[in-house]
Amino acid sequence: FLTLPDQVAAGTVSMDTIDETVKTLLRAKFSLGLFENPYPYEDYLSSIRTPESKEILHAADAESIVLLENRQNILPLSTNIGSVALIGPQVDRVAFGDYVFLNASNNGITPLAGFKQYLANVSSSTKINFAEGCKLWSNDESGIHAAVDAAKNSDVAIVMVGTWSLDQTNLWTPGTNATTGEHVDLSNLGLVGAQLALAQAVKDAGKPTIVVLVSGKPVAEPWIQAHADAVIQQFYPGEMGGLAIAEVIFGAVNPSGKLPVSFPRSIGTTPAFYNYLKGSRPLDPGFVFDNGTLKFGHQYVLDSPIPLWSFGHGLSYTTFNYTDLTLSSSTITPSQDFNVSVTVHNTGSVTGKEVVQVYMTDLVASVVTPNQELIGFKKVEIPAGGSTVVTIPVLSSQLAVWSVQNKWVVEPGVFAVKVGTSDTVYAQTNLTVT
């Protein structure tokens, strides 16, 4: 911006370009009436953080939580459980992202406060044993012993670890630290400091261990995926996040979030995206076992490109079954849109919300195409034992490829249409474009 006068004088930027840019800004301001009334809210405080907006925020915080693992259905916990150990540096902390104002976290609920509030609301006598264990930003393991004691003295342990950010003021203040946020870049997606050692020590205490990853990005820790009794992902929440995580863990909310990104096993196996281009070689992953045994492969020699959890993954406290997958037309022209319909059954014992996902694979094309593409999704709530027909519209343009003629083209051929997640097929059919 500061160099624009010199660029105009030098002829590298034209005044016409600047005029068009300014026109866009002025047009927006005129349409908003800012020149007539630059301060449209006489009492702006009355329009923010209202009961109505907090209700929506509460729902968003709850529905965005993703249940990644739930071995032997350890979750949800009963409110009659005797004691719960809340362990980790994310327990007594409000974890917002960086695009918030100074001290915005003062308005949030910590998980520790959220657990206490929820248990009080349901008149539960469950005892909470809290131990921080370690700091987010330190290798100091001196607090782990107290955390292990808390776990041993409880019926179940919940370990909350992850990444952290700061508000925009503190994020740019010299001397502060963060692992997510504007201008913050990492060379490793693993947990920082003593956090993994904390989770491992708590698990070794012998009590059921639930790991909650509170983060703004995927955490690449294969040990947690392999050994925790349950794993939950809570991307940086809003003000009600501390209460929402308690509600999910105790089953007042049935988790329904799905991953918007795949979780790689390590930084060396990135990028890990679901719609990678088709390849010709079969996977041959290697592995390093807990006892140090080495299993050699090729992709990769001692690791796997398969993510810990893939795009679209997310479990529920109920189960769903998909039947009767149909297309509004199994044969279409290149300009014809179509609908995908499927019956979704709740085969479990509690009401649940399911995100129905539709993926497409171009089976024969003139250019290399992705192995699959998400072309539609819809979230539905289904009572226990109930079912519903879900219909998702798809545009013909979503089948297009970028051709060697440098234009988008819907080519004749066969397309596989499936419902499921990026790594699991529940039902599949074919679509023909003539």
GROMACS .gro file of C-alpha atoms in nm, residues 136-397:
model
  262
  136LEU     CA    1   0.172  -2.639   2.723
  137TRP     CA    2   0.504  -2.473   2.647
  138SER     CA    3   0.750  -2.661   2.869
  139ASN     CA    4   0.948  -2.984   2.879
  140ASP     CA    5   0.927  -2.983   3.259
  141GLU     CA    6   0.782  -3.319   3.370
  142SER     CA    7   0.787  -3.251   3.744
  143GLY     CA    8   0.407  -3.220   3.759
  144ILE     CA    9   0.339  -3.556   3.597
  145HIS     CA   10   0.370  -3.747   3.926
  146ALA     CA   11   0.078  -3.552   4.075
  147ALA     CA   12  -0.123  -3.616   3.759
  148VAL     CA   13  -0.060  -3.991   3.785
  149ASP     CA   14  -0.174  -3.983   4.148
  150ALA     CA   15  -0.494  -3.804   4.042
  151ALA     CA   16  -0.558  -4.072   3.782
  152LYS     CA   17  -0.496  -4.357   4.028
  153ASN     CA   18  -0.740  -4.199   4.273
  154SER     CA   19  -1.015  -4.170   4.009
  155ASP     CA   20  -1.239  -4.407   3.817
  156VAL     CA   21  -1.142  -4.257   3.480
  157ALA     CA   22  -0.886  -4.006   3.355
  158ILE     CA   23  -0.948  -3.732   3.100
  159VAL     CA   24  -0.628  -3.584   2.958
  160MET     CA   25  -0.665  -3.253   2.776
  161VAL     CA   26  -0.366  -3.152   2.562
  162GLY     CA   27  -0.309  -2.976   2.232
  163THR     CA   28  -0.197  -2.653   2.070
  164TRP     CA   29  -0.250  -2.294   2.179
  165SER     CA   30  -0.289  -1.946   2.040
  166LEU     CA   31  -0.323  -1.592   2.172
  167ASP     CA   32  -0.546  -1.296   2.095
  168GLN     CA   33  -0.429  -1.057   1.824
  169THR     CA   34  -0.273  -0.817   2.075
  170ASN     CA   35  -0.071  -1.074   2.269
  171LEU     CA   36   0.011  -1.285   1.963
  172TRP     CA   37   0.220  -1.003   1.818
  173THR     CA   38   0.374  -0.898   2.149
  174PRO     CA   39   0.748  -0.979   2.166
  175GLY     CA   40   0.832  -1.250   2.417
  176THR     CA   41   0.501  -1.442   2.390
  177ASN     CA   42   0.463  -1.788   2.239
  178ALA     CA   43   0.196  -1.984   2.052
  179THR     CA   44   0.173  -2.286   1.823
  180THR     CA   45  -0.116  -2.163   1.609
  181GLY     CA   46  -0.212  -1.823   1.475
  182GLU     CA   47  -0.121  -1.565   1.217
  183HIS     CA   48   0.255  -1.570   1.138
  184VAL     CA   49   0.302  -1.884   1.355
  185ASP     CA   50   0.453  -2.175   1.160
  186LEU     CA   51   0.550  -2.522   1.282
  187SER     CA   52   0.796  -2.779   1.152
  188ASN     CA   53   0.630  -3.056   1.356
  189LEU     CA   54   0.264  -3.143   1.418
  190GLY     CA   55   0.330  -3.342   1.736
  191LEU     CA   56   0.247  -3.226   2.086
  192VAL     CA   57   0.489  -2.969   2.226
  193GLY     CA   58   0.689  -3.019   2.545
  194ALA     CA   59   0.591  -3.279   2.804
  195GLN     CA   60   0.232  -3.327   2.684
  196LEU     CA   61   0.278  -3.667   2.519
  197ALA     CA   62   0.481  -3.794   2.817
  198LEU     CA   63   0.193  -3.681   3.039
  199ALA     CA   64  -0.065  -3.874   2.837
  200GLN     CA   65   0.154  -4.185   2.835
  201ALA     CA   66   0.215  -4.171   3.211
  202VAL     CA   67  -0.155  -4.132   3.287
  203LYS     CA   68  -0.243  -4.424   3.060
  204ASP     CA   69   0.023  -4.635   3.236
  205ALA     CA   70  -0.155  -4.563   3.566
  206GLY     CA   71  -0.400  -4.831   3.463
  207LYS     CA   72  -0.726  -4.635   3.453
  208PRO     CA   73  -0.943  -4.582   3.144
  209THR     CA   74  -0.793  -4.282   2.968
  210ILE     CA   75  -0.977  -4.038   2.744
  211VAL     CA   76  -0.761  -3.792   2.550
  212VAL     CA   77  -0.913  -3.462   2.438
  213LEU     CA   78  -0.713  -3.279   2.172
  214VAL     CA   79  -0.787  -2.907   2.195
  215SER     CA   80  -0.624  -2.751   1.892
  216GLY     CA   81  -0.643  -2.531   1.587
  217LYS     CA   82  -0.481  -2.787   1.359
  218PRO     CA   83  -0.435  -3.164   1.332
  219VAL     CA   84  -0.218  -3.319   1.603
  220ALA     CA   85   0.006  -3.596   1.467
  221GLU     CA   86   0.049  -3.840   1.755
  222PRO     CA   87   0.006  -4.206   1.650
  223TRP     CA   88   0.061  -4.326   2.007
  224ILE     CA   89  -0.256  -4.150   2.123
  225GLN     CA   90  -0.460  -4.297   1.838
  226ALA     CA   91  -0.329  -4.646   1.916
  227HIS     CA   92  -0.346  -4.648   2.297
  228ALA     CA   93  -0.608  -4.407   2.434
  229ASP     CA   94  -0.941  -4.563   2.529
  230ALA     CA   95  -1.118  -4.272   2.362
  231VAL     CA   96  -1.003  -3.968   2.167
  232ILE     CA   97  -1.199  -3.646   2.115
  233GLN     CA   98  -1.107  -3.352   1.891
  234GLN     CA   99  -1.220  -3.007   2.002
  235PHE     CA  100  -1.110  -2.744   1.756
  236TYR     CA  101  -1.077  -2.404   1.926
  237PRO     CA  102  -1.430  -2.343   2.055
  238GLY     CA  103  -1.629  -2.034   2.147
  239GLU     CA  104  -1.719  -1.911   2.494
  240MET     CA  105  -1.927  -2.221   2.576
  241GLY     CA  106  -1.661  -2.474   2.479
  242GLY     CA  107  -1.578  -2.575   2.836
  243LEU     CA  108  -1.939  -2.668   2.906
  244ALA     CA  109  -1.987  -2.832   2.566
  245ILE     CA  110  -1.700  -3.077   2.613
  246ALA     CA  111  -1.843  -3.185   2.949
  247GLU     CA  112  -2.186  -3.238   2.794
  248VAL     CA  113  -2.039  -3.457   2.520
  249ILE     CA  114  -1.829  -3.666   2.758
  250PHE     CA  115  -2.125  -3.732   2.989
  251GLY     CA  116  -2.367  -3.796   2.702
  252ALA     CA  117  -2.598  -3.499   2.741
  253VAL     CA  118  -2.493  -3.424   2.381
  254ASN     CA  119  -2.442  -3.702   2.129
  255PRO     CA  120  -2.132  -3.603   1.926
  256SER     CA  121  -2.199  -3.542   1.558
  257GLY     CA  122  -1.897  -3.349   1.430
  258LYS     CA  123  -1.694  -3.471   1.132
  259LEU     CA  124  -1.333  -3.390   1.051
  260PRO     CA  125  -1.283  -3.111   0.794
  261VAL     CA  126  -0.921  -3.222   0.750
  262SER     CA  127  -0.724  -3.546   0.768
  263PHE     CA  128  -0.480  -3.606   1.055
  264PRO     CA  129  -0.139  -3.722   0.927
  265ARG     CA  130   0.072  -3.969   1.121
  266SER     CA  131   0.372  -3.738   1.113
  267ILE     CA  132   0.500  -3.429   0.938
  268GLY     CA  133   0.683  -3.660   0.698
  269THR     CA  134   0.358  -3.810   0.570
  270THR     CA  135   0.205  -3.477   0.474
  271PRO     CA  136   0.023  -3.359   0.277
  272ALA     CA  137  -0.263  -3.582   0.392
  273PHE     CA  138  -0.571  -3.490   0.192
  274TYR     CA  139  -0.859  -3.715   0.095
  275ASN     CA  140  -0.888  -3.610  -0.271
  276TYR     CA  141  -0.535  -3.696  -0.381
  277LEU     CA  142  -0.473  -3.772  -0.748
  278LYS     CA  143  -0.503  -4.134  -0.854
  279GLY     CA  144  -0.182  -4.334  -0.851
  280SER     CA  145  -0.078  -4.669  -0.992
  281ARG     CA  146   0.126  -4.817  -0.709
  282PRO     CA  147  -0.025  -5.015  -0.421
  283LEU     CA  148   0.038  -4.902  -0.065
  284ASP     CA  149   0.321  -5.074   0.119
  285PRO     CA  150   0.352  -4.903   0.460
  286GLY     CA  151   0.616  -4.977   0.722
  287PHE     CA  152   0.577  -4.959   1.098
  288VAL     CA  153   0.772  -4.916   1.421
  289PHE     CA  154   0.616  -5.127   1.697
  290ASP     CA  155   0.607  -5.023   2.064
  291ASN     CA  156   0.877  -5.279   2.149
  292GLY     CA  157   1.110  -5.134   1.886
  293THR     CA  158   1.052  -5.399   1.621
  294LEU     CA  159   1.086  -5.256   1.270
  295LYS     CA  160   0.857  -5.353   0.983
  296PHE     CA  161   1.001  -5.217   0.660
  297GLY     CA  162   0.784  -5.099   0.372
  298HIS     CA  163   0.812  -4.860   0.080
  299GLN     CA  164   0.534  -4.599   0.117
  300TYR     CA  165   0.676  -4.518   0.366
  301VAL     CA  166   0.976  -4.725   0.478
  302LEU     CA  167   0.879  -4.702   0.848
  303ASP     CA  168   0.548  -4.517   0.832
  304SER     CA  169   0.218  -4.499   0.646
  305PRO     CA  170   0.056  -4.235   0.425
  306ILE     CA  171  -0.283  -4.345   0.560
  307PRO     CA  172  -0.398  -4.074   0.805
  308LEU     CA  173  -0.465  -4.140   1.171
  309TRP     CA  174  -0.818  -4.013   1.105
  310SER     CA  175  -0.942  -3.916   0.762
  311PHE     CA  176  -1.149  -3.629   0.628
  312GLY     CA  177  -1.517  -3.677   0.715
  313HIS     CA  178  -1.449  -3.915   1.006
  314GLY     CA  179  -1.649  -3.876   1.325
  315LEU     CA  180  -1.819  -4.125   1.557
  316SER     CA  181  -2.147  -4.114   1.748
  317TYR     CA  182  -2.292  -4.273   2.059
  318THR     CA  183  -2.541  -4.445   1.830
  319THR     CA  184  -2.500  -4.639   1.505
  320PHE     CA  185  -2.631  -4.569   1.156
  321ASN     CA  186  -2.703  -4.794   0.860
  322TYR     CA  187  -2.745  -4.683   0.496
  323THR     CA  188  -2.979  -4.852   0.248
  324ASP     CA  189  -3.158  -4.787  -0.081
  325LEU     CA  190  -2.903  -4.563  -0.248
  326THR     CA  191  -3.062  -4.425  -0.566
  327LEU     CA  192  -3.002  -4.154  -0.824
  328SER     CA  193  -3.282  -3.944  -0.970
  329SER     CA  194  -3.143  -4.057  -1.304
  330SER     CA  195  -2.868  -4.313  -1.357
  331THR     CA  196  -2.790  -4.164  -1.700
  332ILE     CA  197  -2.757  -3.791  -1.761
  333THR     CA  198  -2.631  -3.546  -2.022
  334PRO     CA  199  -2.325  -3.326  -1.951
  335SER     CA  200  -2.552  -3.034  -1.853
  336GLN     CA  201  -2.804  -3.227  -1.646
  337ASP     CA  202  -2.813  -3.200  -1.267
  338PHE     CA  203  -2.922  -3.494  -1.051
  339ASN     CA  204  -3.015  -3.596  -0.695
  340VAL     CA  205  -2.864  -3.861  -0.470
  341SER     CA  206  -3.106  -4.023  -0.225
  342VAL     CA  207  -3.036  -4.272   0.052
  343THR     CA  208  -3.225  -4.405   0.353
  344VAL     CA  209  -3.039  -4.359   0.681
  345HIS     CA  210  -3.140  -4.576   0.978
  346ASN     CA  211  -3.054  -4.507   1.342
  347THR     CA  212  -2.987  -4.861   1.461
  348GLY     CA  213  -2.873  -4.760   1.809
  349SER     CA  214  -3.049  -4.680   2.135
  350VAL     CA  215  -3.020  -4.298   2.143
  351THR     CA  216  -3.116  -4.013   1.914
  352GLY     CA  217  -2.828  -3.898   1.697
  353LYS     CA  218  -2.730  -3.657   1.422
  354GLU     CA  219  -2.554  -3.789   1.114
  355VAL     CA  220  -2.371  -3.598   0.841
  356VAL     CA  221  -2.458  -3.781   0.521
  357GLN     CA  222  -2.166  -3.740   0.279
  358VAL     CA  223  -2.170  -3.803  -0.097
  359TYR     CA  224  -1.844  -3.865  -0.285
  360MET     CA  225  -1.778  -3.906  -0.657
  361THR     CA  226  -1.498  -4.076  -0.854
  362ASP     CA  227  -1.449  -4.021  -1.226
  363LEU     CA  228  -1.366  -4.375  -1.342
  364VAL     CA  229  -1.239  -4.286  -1.691
  365ALA     CA  230  -1.113  -3.940  -1.785
  366SER     CA  231  -0.886  -3.772  -2.037
  367VAL     CA  232  -0.670  -3.630  -1.757
  368VAL     CA  233  -0.560  -3.744  -1.414
  369THR     CA  234  -0.842  -3.694  -1.163
  370PRO     CA  235  -0.874  -3.717  -0.783
  371ASN     CA  236  -0.945  -4.060  -0.637
  372GLN     CA  237  -1.264  -3.905  -0.496
  373GLU     CA  238  -1.435  -3.571  -0.443
  374LEU     CA  239  -1.696  -3.465  -0.187
  375ILE     CA  240  -1.993  -3.340  -0.392
  376GLY     CA  241  -2.257  -3.295  -0.124
  377PHE     CA  242  -2.352  -3.344   0.240
  378LYS     CA  243  -2.643  -3.293   0.475
  379LYS     CA  244  -2.686  -3.322   0.851
  380VAL     CA  245  -2.997  -3.494   0.980
  381GLU     CA  246  -3.127  -3.588   1.325
  382ILE     CA  247  -3.280  -3.935   1.356
  383PRO     CA  248  -3.447  -4.079   1.667
  384ALA     CA  249  -3.340  -4.416   1.802
  385GLY     CA  250  -3.488  -4.688   1.586
  386GLY     CA  251  -3.601  -4.438   1.324
  387SER     CA  252  -3.503  -4.373   0.966
  388THR     CA  253  -3.521  -4.094   0.711
  389VAL     CA  254  -3.467  -4.051   0.340
  390VAL     CA  255  -3.196  -3.796   0.269
  391THR     CA  256  -3.181  -3.631  -0.074
  392ILE     CA  257  -2.877  -3.431  -0.180
  393PRO     CA  258  -2.876  -3.230  -0.505
  394VAL     CA  259  -2.564  -3.238  -0.724
  395LEU     CA  260  -2.480  -3.000  -1.009
  396SER     CA  261  -2.349  -3.146  -1.333
  397SER     CA  262  -2.066  -2.891  -1.316
   0.00000   0.00000   0.00000
